[in-house]
């Protein structure tokens, strides 16, 4: 199978995950870029941020049209993560590739386990400003350092910390992860990382189309089924990446 076909297929899967669940797209993007398309870990995390920014914006439009975005809560949460995202993005380029891969594998495993959980997070009914800032800052740091959107962390945090209804948490998480990814990408603007646009652009185009399909898929397939499928995929990815970094 040619690299172009691999880029299109992998991009479509990442986009469907992001559009359907508000999470998982970038967690799948980085290993796909590294192991299927030959990107270095540093280049893959930077390219992943590009994919997150564009696909999040695309999926956000669909969720906003359906009225499933809480703009005030999302902007508050995103604002707390902007500086950590920029700082972590600049720091990431100085971390050895093996360490970056191991850390990414750990986050992928966490994301997979979270998606496999059947319990739906419940809102506390109250909003804690300190907890909102802390959660937003932590999410921004993860986004900047590892090049992931962090939707698997943003969705439960929005529900439990900012009391966003679960029906709107996915759409709102897209606003948060997109803003964090954009700032993290700006933090890497001066790093010497080569991006293979001949593969990245087809990947990105397929991811955008996949995000729209994912939004429609979410209306037809039970959310629990989608989460378990992507959760199993993420755990497999985490094990493979961890083994590769160690061996």
GROMACS .gro file of N, CA and C in nm, residues 55-219:
model
  495
   55UNK      N    1  -0.923   2.006   1.206
   55UNK     CA    2  -1.036   1.914   1.222
   55UNK      C    3  -1.127   1.955   1.337
   56UNK      N    4  -1.068   2.011   1.444
   56UNK     CA    5  -1.151   2.058   1.555
   56UNK      C    6  -1.242   2.171   1.510
   57UNK      N    7  -1.186   2.263   1.431
   57UNK     CA    8  -1.267   2.374   1.381
   57UNK      C    9  -1.379   2.323   1.291
   58UNK      N   10  -1.347   2.223   1.209
   58UNK     CA   11  -1.448   2.166   1.119
   58UNK      C   12  -1.561   2.100   1.196
   59UNK      N   13  -1.524   2.014   1.292
   59UNK     CA   14  -1.626   1.945   1.371
   59UNK      C   15  -1.702   2.041   1.461
   60UNK      N   16  -1.633   2.147   1.508
   60UNK     CA   17  -1.698   2.245   1.595
   60UNK      C   18  -1.814   2.313   1.524
   61UNK      N   19  -1.797   2.342   1.395
   61UNK     CA   20  -1.904   2.406   1.319
   61UNK      C   21  -2.030   2.320   1.320
   62UNK      N   22  -2.012   2.189   1.299
   62UNK     CA   23  -2.127   2.098   1.296
   62UNK      C   24  -2.196   2.093   1.432
   63UNK      N   25  -2.118   2.085   1.540
   63UNK     CA   26  -2.176   2.080   1.674
   63UNK      C   27  -2.242   2.212   1.712
   64UNK      N   28  -2.182   2.323   1.667
   64UNK     CA   29  -2.241   2.454   1.697
   64UNK      C   30  -2.376   2.471   1.629
   65UNK      N   31  -2.386   2.423   1.506
   65UNK     CA   32  -2.514   2.431   1.435
   65UNK      C   33  -2.623   2.352   1.506
   66UNK      N   34  -2.581   2.244   1.575
   66UNK     CA   35  -2.678   2.163   1.648
   66UNK      C   36  -2.704   2.218   1.788
   67UNK      N   37  -2.638   2.328   1.824
   67UNK     CA   38  -2.657   2.389   1.955
   67UNK      C   39  -2.588   2.315   2.067
   68UNK      N   40  -2.483   2.239   2.035
   68UNK     CA   41  -2.416   2.157   2.136
   68UNK      C   42  -2.280   2.213   2.177
   69UNK      N   43  -2.269   2.345   2.186
   69UNK     CA   44  -2.145   2.409   2.230
   69UNK      C   45  -2.179   2.511   2.337
   70UNK      N   46  -2.111   2.505   2.452
   70UNK     CA   47  -2.125   2.605   2.558
   70UNK      C   48  -2.004   2.698   2.548
   71UNK      N   49  -2.023   2.808   2.477
   71UNK     CA   50  -1.912   2.895   2.441
   71UNK      C   51  -1.842   2.956   2.563
   72UNK      N   52  -1.918   3.004   2.660
   72UNK     CA   53  -1.857   3.071   2.776
   72UNK      C   54  -1.771   2.973   2.856
   73UNK      N   55  -1.827   2.856   2.885
   73UNK     CA   56  -1.752   2.757   2.961
   73UNK      C   57  -1.629   2.710   2.885
   74UNK      N   58  -1.645   2.688   2.755
   74UNK     CA   59  -1.533   2.642   2.675
   74UNK      C   60  -1.421   2.744   2.666
   75UNK      N   61  -1.455   2.870   2.649
   75UNK     CA   62  -1.353   2.974   2.641
   75UNK      C   63  -1.281   2.991   2.774
   76UNK      N   64  -1.356   2.981   2.886
   76UNK     CA   65  -1.294   2.990   3.017
   76UNK      C   66  -1.193   2.877   3.038
   77UNK      N   67  -1.233   2.758   3.002
   77UNK     CA   68  -1.147   2.641   3.018
   77UNK      C   69  -1.025   2.652   2.928
   78UNK      N   70  -1.046   2.695   2.803
   78UNK     CA   71  -0.936   2.707   2.708
   78UNK      C   72  -0.837   2.815   2.750
   79UNK      N   73  -0.887   2.927   2.801
   79UNK     CA   74  -0.800   3.038   2.840
   79UNK      C   75  -0.698   2.997   2.945
   80UNK      N   76  -0.740   2.910   3.036
   80UNK     CA   77  -0.649   2.866   3.143
   80UNK      C   78  -0.535   2.782   3.089
   81UNK      N   79  -0.553   2.722   2.971
   81UNK     CA   80  -0.450   2.635   2.916
   81UNK      C   81  -0.360   2.697   2.812
   82UNK      N   82  -0.384   2.823   2.776
   82UNK     CA   83  -0.309   2.882   2.665
   82UNK      C   84  -0.159   2.897   2.695
   83UNK      N   85  -0.125   2.955   2.808
   83UNK     CA   86   0.017   2.972   2.841
   83UNK      C   87   0.088   2.837   2.863
   84UNK      N   88   0.028   2.745   2.940
   84UNK     CA   89   0.093   2.614   2.951
   84UNK      C   90   0.110   2.544   2.817
   85UNK      N   91   0.014   2.560   2.727
   85UNK     CA   92   0.025   2.496   2.596
   85UNK      C   93   0.143   2.552   2.518
   86UNK      N   94   0.159   2.684   2.521
   86UNK     CA   95   0.269   2.747   2.448
   86UNK      C   96   0.404   2.707   2.507
   87UNK      N   97   0.415   2.709   2.640
   87UNK     CA   98   0.541   2.674   2.705
   87UNK      C   99   0.578   2.528   2.683
   88UNK      N  100   0.481   2.439   2.698
   88UNK     CA  101   0.508   2.297   2.680
   88UNK      C  102   0.541   2.265   2.534
   89UNK      N  103   0.479   2.338   2.442
   89UNK     CA  104   0.508   2.317   2.300
   89UNK      C  105   0.652   2.349   2.266
   90UNK      N  106   0.703   2.458   2.324
   90UNK     CA  107   0.842   2.495   2.300
   90UNK      C  108   0.938   2.397   2.366
   91UNK      N  109   0.901   2.344   2.484
   91UNK     CA  110   0.986   2.251   2.557
   91UNK      C  111   0.994   2.115   2.489
   92UNK      N  112   0.887   2.074   2.425
   92UNK     CA  113   0.878   1.940   2.366
   92UNK      C  114   0.989   1.913   2.265
   93UNK      N  115   1.028   2.013   2.190
   93UNK     CA  116   1.130   1.993   2.085
   93UNK      C  117   1.265   1.955   2.143
   94UNK      N  118   1.287   1.977   2.274
   94UNK     CA  119   1.416   1.949   2.336
   94UNK      C  120   1.420   1.813   2.406
   95UNK      N  121   1.310   1.740   2.400
   95UNK     CA  122   1.301   1.612   2.468
   95UNK      C  123   1.344   1.500   2.373
   96UNK      N  124   1.425   1.404   2.420
   96UNK     CA  125   1.467   1.292   2.333
   96UNK      C  126   1.347   1.216   2.277
   97UNK      N  127   1.363   1.165   2.156
   97UNK     CA  128   1.252   1.099   2.087
   97UNK      C  129   1.199   0.979   2.165
   98UNK      N  130   1.287   0.901   2.227
   98UNK     CA  131   1.242   0.783   2.301
   98UNK      C  132   1.156   0.822   2.420
   99UNK      N  133   1.196   0.928   2.489
   99UNK     CA  134   1.118   0.975   2.604
   99UNK      C  135   0.983   1.027   2.559
  100UNK      N  136   0.981   1.101   2.450
  100UNK     CA  137   0.856   1.155   2.398
  100UNK      C  138   0.762   1.041   2.358
  101UNK      N  139   0.818   0.936   2.298
  101UNK     CA  140   0.736   0.822   2.257
  101UNK      C  141   0.677   0.750   2.377
  102UNK      N  142   0.758   0.730   2.482
  102UNK     CA  143   0.709   0.662   2.602
  102UNK      C  144   0.599   0.744   2.670
  103UNK      N  145   0.618   0.874   2.679
  103UNK     CA  146   0.516   0.959   2.741
  103UNK      C  147   0.387   0.957   2.659
  104UNK      N  148   0.402   0.957   2.528
  104UNK     CA  149   0.284   0.952   2.443
  104UNK      C  150   0.212   0.819   2.459
  105UNK      N  151   0.287   0.710   2.470
  105UNK     CA  152   0.226   0.578   2.489
  105UNK      C  153   0.148   0.574   2.620
  106UNK      N  154   0.201   0.638   2.724
  106UNK     CA  155   0.131   0.641   2.853
  106UNK      C  156  -0.001   0.718   2.842
  107UNK      N  157   0.003   0.830   2.771
  107UNK     CA  158  -0.120   0.909   2.753
  107UNK      C  159  -0.220   0.832   2.667
  108UNK      N  160  -0.171   0.764   2.564
  108UNK     CA  161  -0.261   0.684   2.480
  108UNK      C  162  -0.328   0.573   2.560
  109UNK      N  163  -0.251   0.510   2.650
  109UNK     CA  164  -0.308   0.406   2.735
  109UNK      C  165  -0.414   0.464   2.827
  110UNK      N  166  -0.387   0.581   2.884
  110UNK     CA  167  -0.485   0.648   2.970
  110UNK      C  168  -0.612   0.680   2.892
  111UNK      N  169  -0.594   0.728   2.770
  111UNK     CA  170  -0.710   0.760   2.686
  111UNK      C  171  -0.791   0.635   2.654
  112UNK      N  172  -0.720   0.526   2.621
  112UNK     CA  173  -0.789   0.402   2.589
  112UNK      C  174  -0.868   0.348   2.706
  113UNK      N  175  -0.808   0.349   2.825
  113UNK     CA  176  -0.878   0.301   2.944
  113UNK      C  177  -0.999   0.388   2.976
  114UNK      N  178  -0.983   0.518   2.957
  114UNK     CA  179  -1.095   0.608   2.982
  114UNK      C  180  -1.212   0.578   2.888
  115UNK      N  181  -1.180   0.556   2.760
  115UNK     CA  182  -1.286   0.529   2.663
  115UNK      C  183  -1.355   0.396   2.687
  116UNK      N  184  -1.282   0.301   2.746
  116UNK     CA  185  -1.341   0.170   2.773
  116UNK      C  186  -1.432   0.171   2.896
  117UNK      N  187  -1.421   0.273   2.977
  117UNK     CA  188  -1.508   0.282   3.093
  117UNK      C  189  -1.651   0.308   3.048
  118UNK      N  190  -1.745   0.241   3.107
  118UNK     CA  191  -1.884   0.256   3.068
  118UNK      C  192  -1.953   0.370   3.142
  119UNK      N  193  -1.898   0.405   3.259
  119UNK     CA  194  -1.966   0.505   3.340
  119UNK      C  195  -1.956   0.643   3.276
  120UNK      N  196  -2.065   0.713   3.266
  120UNK     CA  197  -2.068   0.849   3.213
  120UNK      C  198  -2.044   0.948   3.326
  121UNK      N  199  -1.951   1.044   3.311
  121UNK     CA  200  -1.926   1.140   3.418
  121UNK      C  201  -2.049   1.224   3.446
  122UNK      N  202  -2.066   1.255   3.571
  122UNK     CA  203  -2.181   1.336   3.612
  122UNK      C  204  -2.134   1.471   3.662
  123UNK      N  205  -2.209   1.574   3.627
  123UNK     CA  206  -2.174   1.708   3.670
  123UNK      C  207  -2.196   1.725   3.818
  124UNK      N  208  -2.115   1.811   3.881
  124UNK     CA  209  -2.127   1.834   4.023
  124UNK      C  210  -2.238   1.932   4.056
  125UNK      N  211  -2.280   2.007   3.954
  125UNK     CA  212  -2.385   2.106   3.977
  125UNK      C  213  -2.331   2.240   4.019
  126UNK      N  214  -2.204   2.246   4.059
  126UNK     CA  215  -2.140   2.371   4.097
  126UNK      C  216  -2.013   2.388   4.017
  127UNK      N  217  -1.972   2.512   3.998
  127UNK     CA  218  -1.853   2.542   3.920
  127UNK      C  219  -1.746   2.598   4.012
  128UNK      N  220  -1.630   2.534   4.018
  128UNK     CA  221  -1.518   2.579   4.099
  128UNK      C  222  -1.418   2.649   4.009
  129UNK      N  223  -1.396   2.779   4.034
  129UNK     CA  224  -1.303   2.855   3.952
  129UNK      C  225  -1.162   2.800   3.959
  130UNK      N  226  -1.116   2.764   4.082
  130UNK     CA  227  -0.979   2.713   4.099
  130UNK      C  228  -0.961   2.580   4.027
  131UNK      N  229  -1.060   2.492   4.039
  131UNK     CA  230  -1.052   2.362   3.972
  131UNK      C  231  -1.056   2.379   3.820
  132UNK      N  232  -1.136   2.474   3.773
  132UNK     CA  233  -1.145   2.499   3.629
  132UNK      C  234  -1.010   2.546   3.574
  133UNK      N  235  -0.944   2.637   3.646
  133UNK     CA  236  -0.814   2.688   3.603
  133UNK      C  237  -0.710   2.576   3.605
  134UNK      N  238  -0.711   2.497   3.711
  134UNK     CA  239  -0.614   2.388   3.722
  134UNK      C  240  -0.632   2.284   3.613
  135UNK      N  241  -0.757   2.245   3.589
  135UNK     CA  242  -0.784   2.145   3.485
  135UNK      C  243  -0.750   2.199   3.347
  136UNK      N  244  -0.785   2.325   3.322
  136UNK     CA  245  -0.755   2.385   3.193
  136UNK      C  246  -0.606   2.398   3.169
  137UNK      N  247  -0.531   2.434   3.273
  137UNK     CA  248  -0.386   2.448   3.260
  137UNK      C  249  -0.321   2.312   3.234
  138UNK      N  250  -0.368   2.210   3.305
  138UNK     CA  251  -0.313   2.075   3.284
  138UNK      C  252  -0.338   2.025   3.144
  139UNK      N  253  -0.459   2.047   3.095
  139UNK     CA  254  -0.493   2.004   2.960
  139UNK      C  255  -0.409   2.078   2.857
  140UNK      N  256  -0.388   2.208   2.878
  140UNK     CA  257  -0.306   2.285   2.786
  140UNK      C  258  -0.163   2.235   2.780
  141UNK      N  259  -0.107   2.198   2.896
  141UNK     CA  260   0.029   2.147   2.900
  141UNK      C  261   0.042   2.014   2.825
  142UNK      N  262  -0.056   1.925   2.843
  142UNK     CA  263  -0.055   1.797   2.772
  142UNK      C  264  -0.064   1.820   2.622
  143UNK      N  265  -0.152   1.912   2.581
  143UNK     CA  266  -0.168   1.942   2.439
  143UNK      C  267  -0.039   1.994   2.378
  144UNK      N  268   0.025   2.088   2.446
  144UNK     CA  269   0.146   2.148   2.392
  144UNK      C  270   0.262   2.052   2.387
  145UNK      N  271   0.276   1.969   2.491
  145UNK     CA  272   0.393   1.884   2.500
  145UNK      C  273   0.387   1.764   2.406
  146UNK      N  274   0.271   1.701   2.398
  146UNK     CA  275   0.259   1.577   2.323
  146UNK      C  276   0.188   1.592   2.189
  147UNK      N  277   0.139   1.712   2.160
  147UNK     CA  278   0.074   1.734   2.031
  147UNK      C  279  -0.062   1.669   2.021
  148UNK      N  280  -0.126   1.643   2.136
  148UNK     CA  281  -0.259   1.583   2.136
  148UNK      C  282  -0.362   1.688   2.175
  149UNK      N  283  -0.483   1.669   2.126
  149UNK     CA  284  -0.587   1.765   2.161
  149UNK      C  285  -0.633   1.752   2.304
  150UNK      N  286  -0.635   1.629   2.355
  150UNK     CA  287  -0.675   1.609   2.493
  150UNK      C  288  -0.825   1.604   2.514
  151UNK      N  289  -0.899   1.572   2.408
  151UNK     CA  290  -1.044   1.565   2.422
  151UNK      C  291  -1.089   1.460   2.522
  152UNK      N  292  -1.011   1.351   2.534
  152UNK     CA  293  -1.048   1.246   2.629
  152UNK      C  294  -1.038   1.296   2.773
  153UNK      N  295  -0.959   1.401   2.797
  153UNK     CA  296  -0.953   1.464   2.927
  153UNK      C  297  -1.051   1.580   2.937
  154UNK      N  298  -1.070   1.650   2.826
  154UNK     CA  299  -1.155   1.769   2.829
  154UNK      C  300  -1.301   1.736   2.853
  155UNK      N  301  -1.351   1.629   2.791
  155UNK     CA  302  -1.494   1.597   2.804
  155UNK      C  303  -1.534   1.571   2.949
  156UNK      N  304  -1.467   1.478   3.022
  156UNK     CA  305  -1.507   1.458   3.161
  156UNK      C  306  -1.481   1.579   3.249
  157UNK      N  307  -1.374   1.655   3.218
  157UNK     CA  308  -1.346   1.774   3.299
  157UNK      C  309  -1.453   1.881   3.281
  158UNK      N  310  -1.500   1.898   3.160
  158UNK     CA  311  -1.606   1.996   3.136
  158UNK      C  312  -1.733   1.958   3.212
  159UNK      N  313  -1.761   1.828   3.217
  159UNK     CA  314  -1.882   1.781   3.286
  159UNK      C  315  -1.870   1.797   3.437
  160UNK      N  316  -1.757   1.753   3.492
  160UNK     CA  317  -1.744   1.748   3.637
  160UNK      C  318  -1.698   1.881   3.698
  161UNK      N  319  -1.618   1.959   3.625
  161UNK     CA  320  -1.563   2.083   3.681
  161UNK      C  321  -1.646   2.205   3.645
  162UNK      N  322  -1.692   2.211   3.519
  162UNK     CA  323  -1.767   2.328   3.475
  162UNK      C  324  -1.916   2.301   3.462
  163UNK      N  325  -1.961   2.182   3.501
  163UNK     CA  326  -2.103   2.148   3.501
  163UNK      C  327  -2.168   2.162   3.364
  164UNK      N  328  -2.091   2.131   3.258
  164UNK     CA  329  -2.145   2.132   3.123
  164UNK      C  330  -2.223   2.002   3.101
  165UNK      N  331  -2.345   2.008   3.048
  165UNK     CA  332  -2.420   1.885   3.024
  165UNK      C  333  -2.345   1.793   2.929
  166UNK      N  334  -2.358   1.663   2.950
  166UNK     CA  335  -2.287   1.568   2.867
  166UNK      C  336  -2.322   1.586   2.719
  167UNK      N  337  -2.445   1.625   2.691
  167UNK     CA  338  -2.489   1.643   2.553
  167UNK      C  339  -2.411   1.754   2.482
  168UNK      N  340  -2.354   1.847   2.560
  168UNK     CA  341  -2.279   1.957   2.501
  168UNK      C  342  -2.129   1.946   2.525
  169UNK      N  343  -2.085   1.846   2.602
  169UNK     CA  344  -1.945   1.836   2.638
  169UNK      C  345  -1.856   1.805   2.518
  170UNK      N  346  -1.902   1.719   2.429
  170UNK     CA  347  -1.821   1.684   2.312
  170UNK      C  348  -1.798   1.806   2.224
  171UNK      N  349  -1.905   1.878   2.192
  171UNK     CA  350  -1.891   1.997   2.109
  171UNK      C  351  -1.806   2.103   2.175
  172UNK      N  352  -1.823   2.123   2.305
  172UNK     CA  353  -1.746   2.224   2.377
  172UNK      C  354  -1.599   2.184   2.385
  173UNK      N  355  -1.572   2.054   2.397
  173UNK     CA  356  -1.432   2.009   2.404
  173UNK      C  357  -1.358   2.042   2.276
  174UNK      N  358  -1.427   2.042   2.164
  174UNK     CA  359  -1.362   2.077   2.037
  174UNK      C  360  -1.312   2.221   2.038
  175UNK      N  361  -1.389   2.309   2.101
  175UNK     CA  362  -1.345   2.449   2.115
  175UNK      C  363  -1.218   2.456   2.199
  176UNK      N  364  -1.217   2.381   2.309
  176UNK     CA  365  -1.103   2.383   2.401
  176UNK      C  366  -0.977   2.326   2.335
  177UNK      N  367  -0.988   2.207   2.277
  177UNK     CA  368  -0.870   2.143   2.221
  177UNK      C  369  -0.818   2.219   2.099
  178UNK      N  370  -0.910   2.277   2.021
  178UNK     CA  371  -0.866   2.354   1.906
  178UNK      C  372  -0.787   2.478   1.945
  179UNK      N  373  -0.834   2.549   2.048
  179UNK     CA  374  -0.764   2.668   2.095
  179UNK      C  375  -0.628   2.633   2.153
  180UNK      N  376  -0.623   2.528   2.234
  180UNK     CA  377  -0.495   2.486   2.292
  180UNK      C  378  -0.396   2.443   2.184
  181UNK      N  379  -0.445   2.368   2.087
  181UNK     CA  380  -0.357   2.320   1.980
  181UNK      C  381  -0.301   2.435   1.897
  182UNK      N  382  -0.384   2.536   1.874
  182UNK     CA  383  -0.338   2.652   1.795
  182UNK      C  384  -0.226   2.725   1.867
  183UNK      N  385  -0.241   2.745   1.997
  183UNK     CA  386  -0.137   2.814   2.074
  183UNK      C  387  -0.011   2.729   2.084
  184UNK      N  388  -0.029   2.597   2.104
  184UNK     CA  389   0.086   2.507   2.111
  184UNK      C  390   0.163   2.507   1.979
  185UNK      N  391   0.091   2.512   1.869
  185UNK     CA  392   0.155   2.516   1.738
  185UNK      C  393   0.236   2.644   1.721
  186UNK      N  394   0.181   2.754   1.769
  186UNK     CA  395   0.254   2.881   1.763
  186UNK      C  396   0.382   2.873   1.846
  187UNK      N  397   0.377   2.799   1.958
  187UNK     CA  398   0.495   2.784   2.041
  187UNK      C  399   0.606   2.705   1.974
  188UNK      N  400   0.571   2.628   1.872
  188UNK     CA  401   0.671   2.549   1.799
  188UNK      C  402   0.712   2.614   1.667
  189UNK      N  403   0.667   2.736   1.644
  189UNK     CA  404   0.688   2.800   1.514
  189UNK      C  405   0.836   2.815   1.479
  190UNK      N  406   0.921   2.827   1.581
  190UNK     CA  407   1.062   2.853   1.553
  190UNK      C  408   1.150   2.730   1.573
  191UNK      N  409   1.088   2.614   1.587
  191UNK     CA  410   1.166   2.491   1.599
  191UNK      C  411   1.196   2.435   1.460
  192UNK      N  412   1.312   2.374   1.448
  192UNK     CA  413   1.356   2.321   1.318
  192UNK      C  414   1.298   2.181   1.297
  193UNK      N  415   1.174   2.175   1.255
  193UNK     CA  416   1.108   2.047   1.231
  193UNK      C  417   1.059   2.044   1.087
  194UNK      N  418   1.097   1.938   1.014
  194UNK     CA  419   1.055   1.925   0.874
  194UNK      C  420   0.924   1.848   0.867
  195UNK      N  421   0.826   1.904   0.799
  195UNK     CA  422   0.697   1.838   0.780
  195UNK      C  423   0.682   1.801   0.632
  196UNK      N  424   0.654   1.675   0.606
  196UNK     CA  425   0.635   1.628   0.469
  196UNK      C  426   0.492   1.664   0.426
  197UNK      N  427   0.480   1.778   0.358
  197UNK     CA  428   0.347   1.827   0.320
  197UNK      C  429   0.280   1.736   0.217
  198UNK      N  430   0.359   1.664   0.140
  198UNK     CA  431   0.301   1.575   0.039
  198UNK      C  432   0.219   1.464   0.104
  199UNK      N  433   0.249   1.430   0.229
  199UNK     CA  434   0.172   1.330   0.302
  199UNK      C  435   0.079   1.394   0.405
  200UNK      N  436   0.124   1.504   0.464
  200UNK     CA  437   0.043   1.569   0.568
  200UNK      C  438  -0.087   1.626   0.511
  201UNK      N  439  -0.079   1.690   0.395
  201UNK     CA  440  -0.199   1.754   0.339
  201UNK      C  441  -0.308   1.653   0.303
  202UNK      N  442  -0.275   1.540   0.237
  202UNK     CA  443  -0.379   1.438   0.214
  202UNK      C  444  -0.435   1.383   0.345
  203UNK      N  445  -0.349   1.362   0.443
  203UNK     CA  446  -0.394   1.315   0.574
  203UNK      C  447  -0.493   1.415   0.633
  204UNK      N  448  -0.460   1.542   0.625
  204UNK     CA  449  -0.544   1.646   0.680
  204UNK      C  450  -0.679   1.653   0.608
  205UNK      N  451  -0.675   1.644   0.475
  205UNK     CA  452  -0.800   1.650   0.398
  205UNK      C  453  -0.892   1.535   0.434
  206UNK      N  454  -0.835   1.414   0.448
  206UNK     CA  455  -0.916   1.298   0.486
  206UNK      C  456  -0.970   1.312   0.627
  207UNK      N  457  -0.892   1.372   0.717
  207UNK     CA  458  -0.936   1.391   0.855
  207UNK      C  459  -1.053   1.489   0.862
  208UNK      N  460  -1.048   1.594   0.781
  208UNK     CA  461  -1.158   1.692   0.779
  208UNK      C  462  -1.287   1.626   0.733
  209UNK      N  463  -1.279   1.549   0.624
  209UNK     CA  464  -1.398   1.479   0.575
  209UNK      C  465  -1.445   1.376   0.677
  210UNK      N  466  -1.349   1.309   0.741
  210UNK     CA  467  -1.384   1.210   0.843
  210UNK      C  468  -1.453   1.272   0.962
  211UNK      N  469  -1.415   1.395   0.998
  211UNK     CA  470  -1.478   1.463   1.112
  211UNK      C  471  -1.626   1.488   1.085
  212UNK      N  472  -1.660   1.523   0.963
  212UNK     CA  473  -1.801   1.542   0.928
  212UNK      C  474  -1.876   1.410   0.933
  213UNK      N  475  -1.812   1.305   0.881
  213UNK     CA  476  -1.875   1.173   0.885
  213UNK      C  477  -1.890   1.124   1.029
  214UNK      N  478  -1.791   1.156   1.112
  214UNK     CA  479  -1.798   1.116   1.251
  214UNK      C  480  -1.913   1.180   1.324
  215UNK      N  481  -1.941   1.304   1.292
  215UNK     CA  482  -2.054   1.373   1.354
  215UNK      C  483  -2.185   1.303   1.319
  216UNK      N  484  -2.199   1.259   1.192
  216UNK     CA  485  -2.319   1.187   1.151
  216UNK      C  486  -2.323   1.048   1.212
  217UNK      N  487  -2.205   0.985   1.224
  217UNK     CA  488  -2.198   0.851   1.282
  217UNK      C  489  -2.243   0.853   1.428
  218UNK      N  490  -2.207   0.959   1.499
  218UNK     CA  491  -2.242   0.970   1.640
  218UNK      C  492  -2.394   0.972   1.660
  219UNK      N  493  -2.467   1.017   1.558
  219UNK     CA  494  -2.613   1.022   1.570
  219UNK      C  495  -2.677   0.886   1.543
   0.00000   0.00000   0.00000
